[in-house]
Coordinates of N, CA and C in Angstrom, one line a residue:
X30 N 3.2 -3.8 -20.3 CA 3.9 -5.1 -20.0 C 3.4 -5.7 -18.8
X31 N 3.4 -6.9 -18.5 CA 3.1 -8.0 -17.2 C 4.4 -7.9 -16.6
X32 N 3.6 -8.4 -15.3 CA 5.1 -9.1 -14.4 C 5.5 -10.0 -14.7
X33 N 6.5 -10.8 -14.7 CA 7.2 -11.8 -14.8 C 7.5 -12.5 -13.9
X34 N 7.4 -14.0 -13.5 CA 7.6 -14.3 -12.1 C 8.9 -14.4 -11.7
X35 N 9.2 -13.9 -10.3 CA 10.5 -14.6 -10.1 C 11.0 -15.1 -8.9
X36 N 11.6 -15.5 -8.7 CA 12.2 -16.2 -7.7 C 12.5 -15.2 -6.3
X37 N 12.0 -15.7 -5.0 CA 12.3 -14.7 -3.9 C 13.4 -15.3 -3.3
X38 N 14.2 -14.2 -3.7 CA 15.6 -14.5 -3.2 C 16.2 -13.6 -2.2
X39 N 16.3 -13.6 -0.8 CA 17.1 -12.8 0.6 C 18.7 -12.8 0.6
X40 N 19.1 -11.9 0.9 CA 20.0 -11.5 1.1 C 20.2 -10.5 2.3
X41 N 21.7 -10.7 3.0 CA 21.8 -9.7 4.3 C 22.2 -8.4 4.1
X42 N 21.8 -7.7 4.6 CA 21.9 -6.5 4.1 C 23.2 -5.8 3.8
X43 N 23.5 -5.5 2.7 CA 24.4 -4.6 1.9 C 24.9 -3.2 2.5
X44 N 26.0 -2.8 3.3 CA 26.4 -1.8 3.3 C 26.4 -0.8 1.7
X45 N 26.8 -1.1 1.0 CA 26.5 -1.0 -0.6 C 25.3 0.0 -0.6
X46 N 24.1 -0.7 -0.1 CA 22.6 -0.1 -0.8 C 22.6 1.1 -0.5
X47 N 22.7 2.2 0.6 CA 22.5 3.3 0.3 C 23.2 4.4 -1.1
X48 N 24.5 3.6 -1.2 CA 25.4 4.9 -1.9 C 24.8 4.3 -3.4
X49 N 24.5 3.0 -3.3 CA 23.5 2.7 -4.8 C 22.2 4.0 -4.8
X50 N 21.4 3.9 -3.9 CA 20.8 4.3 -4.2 C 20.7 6.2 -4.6
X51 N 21.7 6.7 -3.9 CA 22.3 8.1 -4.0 C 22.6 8.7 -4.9
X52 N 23.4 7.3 -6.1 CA 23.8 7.5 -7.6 C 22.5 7.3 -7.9
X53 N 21.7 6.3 -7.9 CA 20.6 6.1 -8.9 C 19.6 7.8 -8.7
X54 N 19.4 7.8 -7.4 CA 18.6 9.1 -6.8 C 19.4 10.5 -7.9
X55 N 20.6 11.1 -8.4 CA 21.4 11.7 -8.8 C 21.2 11.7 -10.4
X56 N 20.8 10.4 -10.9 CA 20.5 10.0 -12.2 C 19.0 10.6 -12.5
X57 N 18.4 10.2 -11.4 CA 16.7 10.7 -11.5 C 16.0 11.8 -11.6
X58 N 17.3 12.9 -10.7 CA 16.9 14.4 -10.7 C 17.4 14.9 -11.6
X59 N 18.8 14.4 -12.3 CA 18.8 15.1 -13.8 C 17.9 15.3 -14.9
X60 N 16.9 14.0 -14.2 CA 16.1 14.0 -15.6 C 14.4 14.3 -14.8
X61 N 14.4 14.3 -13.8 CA 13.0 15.1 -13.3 C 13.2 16.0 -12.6
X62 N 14.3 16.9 -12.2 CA 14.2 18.0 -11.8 C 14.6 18.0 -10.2
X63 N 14.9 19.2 -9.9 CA 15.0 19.0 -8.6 C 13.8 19.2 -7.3
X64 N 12.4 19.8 -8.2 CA 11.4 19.7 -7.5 C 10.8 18.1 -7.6
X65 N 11.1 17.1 -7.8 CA 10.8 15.8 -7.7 C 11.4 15.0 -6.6
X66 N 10.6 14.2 -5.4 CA 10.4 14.3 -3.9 C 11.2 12.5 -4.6
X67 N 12.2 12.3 -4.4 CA 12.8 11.2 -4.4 C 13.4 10.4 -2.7
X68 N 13.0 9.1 -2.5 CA 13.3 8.7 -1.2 C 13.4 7.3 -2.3
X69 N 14.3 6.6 -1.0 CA 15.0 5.5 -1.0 C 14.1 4.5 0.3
X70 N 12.8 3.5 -0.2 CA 12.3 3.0 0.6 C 12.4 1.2 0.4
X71 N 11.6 0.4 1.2 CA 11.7 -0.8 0.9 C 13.0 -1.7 1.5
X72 N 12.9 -3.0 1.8 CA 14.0 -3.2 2.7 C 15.3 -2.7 3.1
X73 N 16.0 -2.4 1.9 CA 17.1 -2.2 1.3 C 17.4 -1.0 1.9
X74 N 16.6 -0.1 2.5 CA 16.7 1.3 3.0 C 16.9 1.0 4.9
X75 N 16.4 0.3 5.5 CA 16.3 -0.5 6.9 C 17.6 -1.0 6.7
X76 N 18.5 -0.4 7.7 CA 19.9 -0.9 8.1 C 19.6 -1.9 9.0
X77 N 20.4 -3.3 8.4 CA 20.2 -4.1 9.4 C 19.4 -5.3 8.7
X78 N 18.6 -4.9 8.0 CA 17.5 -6.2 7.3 C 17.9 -6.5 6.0
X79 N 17.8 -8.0 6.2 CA 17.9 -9.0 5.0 C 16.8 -8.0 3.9
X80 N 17.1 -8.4 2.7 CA 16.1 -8.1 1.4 C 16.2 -8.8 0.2
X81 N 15.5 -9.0 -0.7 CA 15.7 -9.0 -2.1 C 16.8 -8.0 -2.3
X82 N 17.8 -8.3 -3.6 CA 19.0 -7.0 -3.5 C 18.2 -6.3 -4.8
X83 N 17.6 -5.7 -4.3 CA 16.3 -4.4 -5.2 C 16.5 -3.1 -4.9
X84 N 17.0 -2.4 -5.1 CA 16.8 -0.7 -4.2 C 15.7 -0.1 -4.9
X85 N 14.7 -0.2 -4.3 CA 13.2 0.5 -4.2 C 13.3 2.0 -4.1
X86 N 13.3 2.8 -5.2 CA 13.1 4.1 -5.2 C 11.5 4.6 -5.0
X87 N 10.9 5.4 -4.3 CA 9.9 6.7 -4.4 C 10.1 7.7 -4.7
X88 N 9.2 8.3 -5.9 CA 9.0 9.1 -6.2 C 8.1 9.9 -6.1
X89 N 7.9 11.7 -5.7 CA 7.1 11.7 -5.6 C 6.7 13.2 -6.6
X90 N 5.7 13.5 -7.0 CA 5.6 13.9 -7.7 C 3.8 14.9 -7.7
X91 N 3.6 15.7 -8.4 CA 2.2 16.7 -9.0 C 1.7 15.4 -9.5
X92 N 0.5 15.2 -9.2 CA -0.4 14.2 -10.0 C -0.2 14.7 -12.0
X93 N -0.6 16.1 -12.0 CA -0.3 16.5 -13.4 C 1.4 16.1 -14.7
X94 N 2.1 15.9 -13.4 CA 3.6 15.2 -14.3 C 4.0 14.0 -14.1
X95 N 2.9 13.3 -13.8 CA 3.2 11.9 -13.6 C 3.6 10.9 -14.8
X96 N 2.7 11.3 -15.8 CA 2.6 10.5 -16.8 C 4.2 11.4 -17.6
X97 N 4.2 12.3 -17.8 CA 5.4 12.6 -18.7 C 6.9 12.3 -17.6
X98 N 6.7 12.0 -16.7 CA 7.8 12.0 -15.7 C 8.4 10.3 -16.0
X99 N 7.3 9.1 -16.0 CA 7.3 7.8 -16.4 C 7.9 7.7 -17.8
X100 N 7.2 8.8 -18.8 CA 7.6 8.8 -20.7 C 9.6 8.9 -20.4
X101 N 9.5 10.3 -19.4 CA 11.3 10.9 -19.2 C 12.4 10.0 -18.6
X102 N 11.7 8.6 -17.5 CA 12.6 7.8 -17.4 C 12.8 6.6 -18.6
X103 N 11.7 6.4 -19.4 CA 12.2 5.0 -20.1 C 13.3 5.1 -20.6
X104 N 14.1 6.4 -21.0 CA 15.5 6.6 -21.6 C 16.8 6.0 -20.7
X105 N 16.0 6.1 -19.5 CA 17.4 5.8 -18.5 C 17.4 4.2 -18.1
X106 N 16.5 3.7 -18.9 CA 16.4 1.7 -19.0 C 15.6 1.2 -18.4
X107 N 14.6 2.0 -18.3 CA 13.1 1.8 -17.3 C 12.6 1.1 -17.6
X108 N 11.9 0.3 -17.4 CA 10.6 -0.2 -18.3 C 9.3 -0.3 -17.5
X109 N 8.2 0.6 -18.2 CA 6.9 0.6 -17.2 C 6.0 -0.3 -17.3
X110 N 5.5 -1.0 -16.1 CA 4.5 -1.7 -15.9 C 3.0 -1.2 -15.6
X111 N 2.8 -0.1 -15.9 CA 1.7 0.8 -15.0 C 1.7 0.5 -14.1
X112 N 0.5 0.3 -13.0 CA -0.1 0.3 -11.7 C 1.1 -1.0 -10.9
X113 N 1.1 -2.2 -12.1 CA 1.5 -3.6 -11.9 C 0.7 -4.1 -10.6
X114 N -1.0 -3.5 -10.4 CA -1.9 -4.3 -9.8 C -1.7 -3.3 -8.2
X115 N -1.4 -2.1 -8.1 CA -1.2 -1.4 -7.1 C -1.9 -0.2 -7.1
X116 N -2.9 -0.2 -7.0 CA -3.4 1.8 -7.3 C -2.2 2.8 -6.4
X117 N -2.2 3.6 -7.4 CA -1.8 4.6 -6.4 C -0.3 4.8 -6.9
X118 N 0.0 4.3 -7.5 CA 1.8 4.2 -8.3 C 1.8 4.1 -10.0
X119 N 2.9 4.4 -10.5 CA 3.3 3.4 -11.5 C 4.2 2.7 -11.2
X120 N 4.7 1.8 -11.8 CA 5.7 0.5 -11.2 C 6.7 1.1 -12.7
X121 N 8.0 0.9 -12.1 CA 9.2 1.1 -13.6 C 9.8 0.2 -12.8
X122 N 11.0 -0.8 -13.9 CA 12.2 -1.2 -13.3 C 13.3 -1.4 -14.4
X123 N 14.3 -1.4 -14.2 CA 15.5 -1.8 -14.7 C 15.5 -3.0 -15.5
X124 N 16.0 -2.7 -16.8 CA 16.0 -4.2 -17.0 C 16.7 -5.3 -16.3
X125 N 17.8 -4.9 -15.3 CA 18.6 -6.3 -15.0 C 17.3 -6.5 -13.3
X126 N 16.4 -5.8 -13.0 CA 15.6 -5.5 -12.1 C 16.6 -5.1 -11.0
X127 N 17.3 -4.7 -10.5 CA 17.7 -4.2 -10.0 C 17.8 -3.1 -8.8
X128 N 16.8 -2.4 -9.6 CA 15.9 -1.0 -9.5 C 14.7 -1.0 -9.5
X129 N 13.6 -0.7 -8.5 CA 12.4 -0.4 -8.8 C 12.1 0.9 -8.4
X130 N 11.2 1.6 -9.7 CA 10.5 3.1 -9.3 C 9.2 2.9 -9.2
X131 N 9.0 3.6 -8.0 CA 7.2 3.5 -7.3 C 6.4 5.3 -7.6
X132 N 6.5 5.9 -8.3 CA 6.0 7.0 -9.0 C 5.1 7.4 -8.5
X133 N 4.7 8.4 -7.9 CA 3.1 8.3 -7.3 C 3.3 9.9 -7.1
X134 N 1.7 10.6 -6.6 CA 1.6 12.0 -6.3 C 2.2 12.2 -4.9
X135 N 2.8 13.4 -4.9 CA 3.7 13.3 -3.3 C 2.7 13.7 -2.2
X136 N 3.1 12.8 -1.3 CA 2.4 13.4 -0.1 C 0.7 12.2 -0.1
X137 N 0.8 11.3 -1.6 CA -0.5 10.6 -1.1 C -0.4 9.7 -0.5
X138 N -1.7 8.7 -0.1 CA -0.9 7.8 1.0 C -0.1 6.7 0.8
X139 N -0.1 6.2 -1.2 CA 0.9 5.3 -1.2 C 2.2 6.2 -0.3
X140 N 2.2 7.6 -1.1 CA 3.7 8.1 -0.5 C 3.8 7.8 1.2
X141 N 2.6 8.0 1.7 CA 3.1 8.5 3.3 C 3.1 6.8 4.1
X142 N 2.4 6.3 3.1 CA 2.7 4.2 3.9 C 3.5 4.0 3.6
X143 N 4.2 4.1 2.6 CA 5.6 3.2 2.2 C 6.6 4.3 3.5
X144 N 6.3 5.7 3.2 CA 7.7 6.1 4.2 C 7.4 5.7 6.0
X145 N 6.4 5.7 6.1 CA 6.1 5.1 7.6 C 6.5 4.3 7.9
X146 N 6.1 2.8 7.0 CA 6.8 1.3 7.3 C 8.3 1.6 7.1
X147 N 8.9 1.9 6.0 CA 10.3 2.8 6.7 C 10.8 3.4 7.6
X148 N 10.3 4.0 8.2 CA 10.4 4.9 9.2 C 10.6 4.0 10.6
X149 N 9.2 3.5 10.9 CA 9.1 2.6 11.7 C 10.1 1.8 12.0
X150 N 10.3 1.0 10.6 CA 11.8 -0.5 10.9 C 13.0 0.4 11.1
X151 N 12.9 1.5 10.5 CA 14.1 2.4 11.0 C 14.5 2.5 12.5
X152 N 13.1 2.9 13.0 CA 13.3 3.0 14.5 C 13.0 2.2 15.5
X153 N 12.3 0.8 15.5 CA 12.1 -0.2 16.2 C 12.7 -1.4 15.5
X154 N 13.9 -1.9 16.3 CA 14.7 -2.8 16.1 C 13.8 -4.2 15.9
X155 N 12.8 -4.5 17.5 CA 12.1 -5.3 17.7 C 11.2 -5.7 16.1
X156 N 10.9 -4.8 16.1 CA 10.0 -5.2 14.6 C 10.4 -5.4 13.0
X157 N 11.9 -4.5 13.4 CA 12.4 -4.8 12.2 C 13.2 -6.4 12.1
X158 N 13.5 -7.0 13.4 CA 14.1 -8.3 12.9 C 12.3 -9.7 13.0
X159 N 11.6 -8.8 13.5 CA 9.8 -10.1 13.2 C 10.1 -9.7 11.9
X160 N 10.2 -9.0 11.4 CA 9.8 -8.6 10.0 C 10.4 -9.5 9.3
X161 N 12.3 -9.1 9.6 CA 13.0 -10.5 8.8 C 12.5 -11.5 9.2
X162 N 12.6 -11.8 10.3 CA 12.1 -13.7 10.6 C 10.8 -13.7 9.5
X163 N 10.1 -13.0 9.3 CA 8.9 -13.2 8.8 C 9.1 -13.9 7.0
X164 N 10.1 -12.3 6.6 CA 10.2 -12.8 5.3 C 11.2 -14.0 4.9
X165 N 11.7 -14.2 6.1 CA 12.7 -15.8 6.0 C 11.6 -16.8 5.8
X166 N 10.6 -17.3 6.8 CA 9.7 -18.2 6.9 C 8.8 -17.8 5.1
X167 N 8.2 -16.7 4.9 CA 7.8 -16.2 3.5 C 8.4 -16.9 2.5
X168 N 9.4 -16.7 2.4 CA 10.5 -16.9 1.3 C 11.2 -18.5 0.9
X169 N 11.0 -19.2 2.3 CA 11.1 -20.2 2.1 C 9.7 -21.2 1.8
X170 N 8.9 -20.6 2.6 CA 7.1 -21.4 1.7 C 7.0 -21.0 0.6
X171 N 7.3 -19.4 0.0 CA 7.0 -19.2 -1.1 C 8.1 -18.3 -2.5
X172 N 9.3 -19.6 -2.3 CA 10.3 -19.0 -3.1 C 10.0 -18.9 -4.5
X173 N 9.2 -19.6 -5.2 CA 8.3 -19.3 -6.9 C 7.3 -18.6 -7.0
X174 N 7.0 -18.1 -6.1 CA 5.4 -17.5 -6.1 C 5.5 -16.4 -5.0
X175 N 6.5 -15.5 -5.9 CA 6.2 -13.9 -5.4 C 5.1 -12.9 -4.8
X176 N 4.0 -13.5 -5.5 CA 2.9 -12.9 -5.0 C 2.2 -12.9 -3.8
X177 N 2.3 -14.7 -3.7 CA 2.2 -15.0 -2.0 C 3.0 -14.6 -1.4
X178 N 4.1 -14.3 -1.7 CA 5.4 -13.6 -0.4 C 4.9 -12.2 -0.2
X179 N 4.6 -12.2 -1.4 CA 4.5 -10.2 -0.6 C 2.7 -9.9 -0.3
X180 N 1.7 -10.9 -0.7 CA 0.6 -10.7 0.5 C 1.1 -11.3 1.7
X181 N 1.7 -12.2 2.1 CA 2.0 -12.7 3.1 C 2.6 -11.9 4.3
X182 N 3.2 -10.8 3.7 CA 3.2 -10.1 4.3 C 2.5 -8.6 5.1
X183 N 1.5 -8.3 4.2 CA 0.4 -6.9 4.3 C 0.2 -6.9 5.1
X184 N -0.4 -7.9 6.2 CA -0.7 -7.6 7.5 C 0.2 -6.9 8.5
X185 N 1.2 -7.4 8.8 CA 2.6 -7.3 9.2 C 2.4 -5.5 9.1
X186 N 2.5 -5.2 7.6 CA 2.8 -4.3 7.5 C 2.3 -2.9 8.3
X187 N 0.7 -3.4 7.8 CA -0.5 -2.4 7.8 C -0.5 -2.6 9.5
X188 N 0.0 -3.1 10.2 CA 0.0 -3.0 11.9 C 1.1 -2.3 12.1
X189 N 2.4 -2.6 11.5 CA 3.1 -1.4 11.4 C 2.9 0.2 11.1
X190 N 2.2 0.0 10.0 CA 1.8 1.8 9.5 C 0.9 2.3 10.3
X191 N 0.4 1.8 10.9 CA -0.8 1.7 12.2 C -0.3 2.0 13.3
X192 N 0.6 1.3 13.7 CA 1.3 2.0 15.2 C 2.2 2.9 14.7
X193 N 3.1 3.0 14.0 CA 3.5 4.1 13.5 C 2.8 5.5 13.4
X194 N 1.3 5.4 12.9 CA 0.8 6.7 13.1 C 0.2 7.3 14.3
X195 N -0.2 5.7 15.3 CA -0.3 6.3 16.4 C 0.2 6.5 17.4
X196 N 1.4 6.6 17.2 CA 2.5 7.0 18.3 C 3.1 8.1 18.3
X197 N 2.8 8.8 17.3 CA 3.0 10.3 17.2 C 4.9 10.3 16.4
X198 N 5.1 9.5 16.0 CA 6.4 9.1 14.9 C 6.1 9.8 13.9
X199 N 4.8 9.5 13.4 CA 4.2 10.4 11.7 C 4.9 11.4 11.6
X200 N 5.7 11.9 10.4 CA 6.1 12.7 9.6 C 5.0 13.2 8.6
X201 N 3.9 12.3 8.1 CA 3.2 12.4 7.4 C 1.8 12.1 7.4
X202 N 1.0 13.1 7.8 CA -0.5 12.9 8.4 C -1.1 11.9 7.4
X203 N -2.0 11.3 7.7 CA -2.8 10.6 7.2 C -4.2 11.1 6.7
X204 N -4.5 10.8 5.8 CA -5.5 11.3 4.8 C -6.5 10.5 5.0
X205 N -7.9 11.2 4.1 CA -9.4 10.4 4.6 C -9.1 8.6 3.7
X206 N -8.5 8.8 2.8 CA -8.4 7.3 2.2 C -7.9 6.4 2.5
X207 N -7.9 6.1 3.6 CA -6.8 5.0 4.3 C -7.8 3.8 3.9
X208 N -9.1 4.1 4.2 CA -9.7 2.9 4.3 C -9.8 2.1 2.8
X209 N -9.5 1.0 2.9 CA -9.2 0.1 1.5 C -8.0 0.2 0.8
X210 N -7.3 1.3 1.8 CA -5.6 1.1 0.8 C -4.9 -0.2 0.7
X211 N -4.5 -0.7 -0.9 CA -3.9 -1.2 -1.0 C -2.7 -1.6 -0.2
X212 N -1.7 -2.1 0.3 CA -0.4 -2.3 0.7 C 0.5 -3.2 -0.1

């Protein structure tokens, strides 16, 4: 399947999103197990920040059950996009989109970037409200054209996951592949 375009729409942040994502996280280990490394990443997980109302699930997972792990959600209303132009993931989501799953082998560095930049807004306030100002100014240049919103913001990011690992914050060592990672 393709992406479909859509409209970038903000929102302030939902006391709501965590216990969403708790139930949805609860739905996911019934059906992948409880050795399946499930986190709650992406704005929606950063208390305090505006978002798309999306709860961004990670998954993480053995490179070898990746593919049957993607087959075991479409039952639960998934629908996969493969990569959807990201190495290093499969992309699933909800049909009402609602939900997105980011599927990947645990511990690689989609896993350990996405939980960094989490981590990070988690713990620097300062950066987590540049961030919102950023994707307010984002969102209003590029409210039809999602894809410029979210390159628009990579840089942002990748200076985050950057000071993040060198400040000795890291939960999760960094691997030889950094260079050329996607964001």
């Amino acid at each position: 399947m393709t992406e479909r375009p859509s409209r970038v729409q903000l929102v302030e942040y939902n006391e709501a999103w965590p216990a969403t994502y708790l139930r949805e996280k609860e739905r996911l280990t019934k059906v992948l197990g409880r050795s399946a490394h499930i986190e709650h990443i992406g704005s929606t997980s950063v208390p305090g920040l505006m978002a798309k109302p999306i709860i961004d699930i990670l998954v993480g997972l053995p490179a070898a059950e990746i593919s049957q792990a993607v087959s075991a959600l479409l039952p639960l209303g998934y629908m996969s996009y493969g990569t959807a132009g990201v190495e290093g993931r499969d992309f699933l989501r909800d049909r009402e989109s609602s939900r997105h799953l980011h599927v990947t082998v645990f511990q690689s560095q989609f896993w350990r970037d996405r939980l960094a930049f989490r981590d990070h807004l988690r713990r620097n306030a300062e950066d987590r409200d540049l961030y919102a100002e950023l994707k307010r100014r984002l969102s209003a240049e590029f409210a039809c054209q999602r894809p410029l919103y979210t390159s628009g913001k990579a840089d942002f990011i990748a200076r985050c996951i950057e000071r993040f690992q060198t400040t000795g914050e890291e939960r999760y060592p960094p691997t030889l592949s950094q260079a050329g990672d996607d964001r």
